[in-house]
């Protein structure tokens, strides 16, 4: 039976982030993508005007429907919205023993909060014990751990605190795009090994200046899930996912997706489909 990768995330009507970016990414990479929606957002590159979290039972039922009918090997979680939805998801994850990749989305690209800080604490307590791979950016790593992550030592210490808080957590992919060092970006992957050992590897690439960066985090986490579902280990999924996003960013540099002169458009995932053989 064909494998399915299930994303549990918010809907972005512009197609740049959330569920829409996840499904585009999975399709471009060549895995079957399914989607359970947590929240409907109303947004474009000018901002988020409304967030409507779905009833937690409706989120559970969507997950149940997919799990009952598909061979889901990987679940990718993005925007959750509320602590009640996080609880509903965590109950469904109790009977799921595959990979659970969590991209802890807190802010929209335009800077609006997508999860209240008080909900984050409860969501973290319910969800973290069920996660196998976390994909925070630097601000999310700081929020999740309550620690600063301004340099490599601080980032490592924060990641180690996550590993020591959860036995199931095996990998943390730290997205370096928010670091303030100008010309280069370093994405790092940390691995929790037997005996409490932690190893890491890093990929450094030049910072690509583009207006089409909306949904980059969702795309990287979904690409990691998709490449891992295709086979290979965490390390190869990490490398392939980073290269995939780099390639999309390069292909998106010159295109204008939104009319807002100050707005950020989404990545052009469909270009990856055309050139899939080169990825
Ligand atoms: N999910 C939704 C529904 C969003 O609206 C956003 C950002 O606006 C995200 C996730 C996170 O986007 P990014 O991948 O740019 O971090």
CSV table of C-alpha atoms and ligand atoms in Angstrom, one decimal, residues 9-12 16-19 39 41 43 48 78-79 103 105 107-110 114 137 140 175 213-219, ligand 1:
chain,number,residue,atom,x,y,z
A,9,UNK,CA,-2.1,22.6,10.0
A,10,UNK,CA,-3.9,25.9,9.3
A,11,UNK,CA,-5.3,27.0,6.0
A,12,UNK,CA,-3.7,30.0,4.2
A,16,UNK,CA,1.8,30.4,0.4
A,17,UNK,CA,1.9,28.8,3.8
A,18,UNK,CA,0.1,26.3,6.0
A,19,UNK,CA,-1.8,23.3,4.6
A,39,UNK,CA,-7.8,26.7,11.7
A,41,UNK,CA,-7.0,31.9,8.5
A,43,UNK,CA,-4.8,36.5,5.3
A,48,UNK,CA,-4.0,38.2,8.9
A,78,UNK,CA,2.1,23.1,11.7
A,79,UNK,CA,-0.1,25.8,13.1
A,103,UNK,CA,6.9,22.8,13.1
A,105,UNK,CA,4.4,27.9,14.2
A,107,UNK,CA,3.7,33.9,14.2
A,108,UNK,CA,2.5,34.7,10.7
A,109,UNK,CA,4.9,36.0,8.1
A,110,UNK,CA,3.3,39.4,8.6
A,114,UNK,CA,-1.0,32.5,15.5
A,137,UNK,CA,13.3,28.6,13.9
A,140,UNK,CA,10.5,29.5,18.2
A,175,UNK,CA,16.2,26.8,10.9
A,213,UNK,CA,9.7,33.8,1.3
A,214,UNK,CA,6.2,33.3,2.8
A,215,UNK,CA,5.8,29.6,3.8
A,216,UNK,CA,9.5,28.8,3.8
A,217,UNK,CA,9.3,27.2,7.3
A,218,UNK,CA,6.2,25.1,6.4
A,219,UNK,CA,7.9,24.0,3.2
B,1,LIG,N1,0.7,28.3,8.9
B,1,LIG,C1,-0.1,29.3,8.5
B,1,LIG,C2,-1.6,29.1,8.4
B,1,LIG,C3,0.4,30.6,8.3
B,1,LIG,O1,-0.4,31.6,8.0
B,1,LIG,C4,1.9,30.8,8.5
B,1,LIG,C5,2.5,32.1,8.3
B,1,LIG,O2,1.9,33.1,8.0
B,1,LIG,C6,2.6,29.7,8.8
B,1,LIG,C7,2.0,28.5,9.0
B,1,LIG,C8,4.1,29.8,9.0
B,1,LIG,O3,4.7,30.3,7.8
B,1,LIG,P1,6.3,30.2,7.6
B,1,LIG,O4,6.5,28.9,6.9
B,1,LIG,O5,6.6,31.3,6.7
B,1,LIG,O6,6.9,30.2,8.9
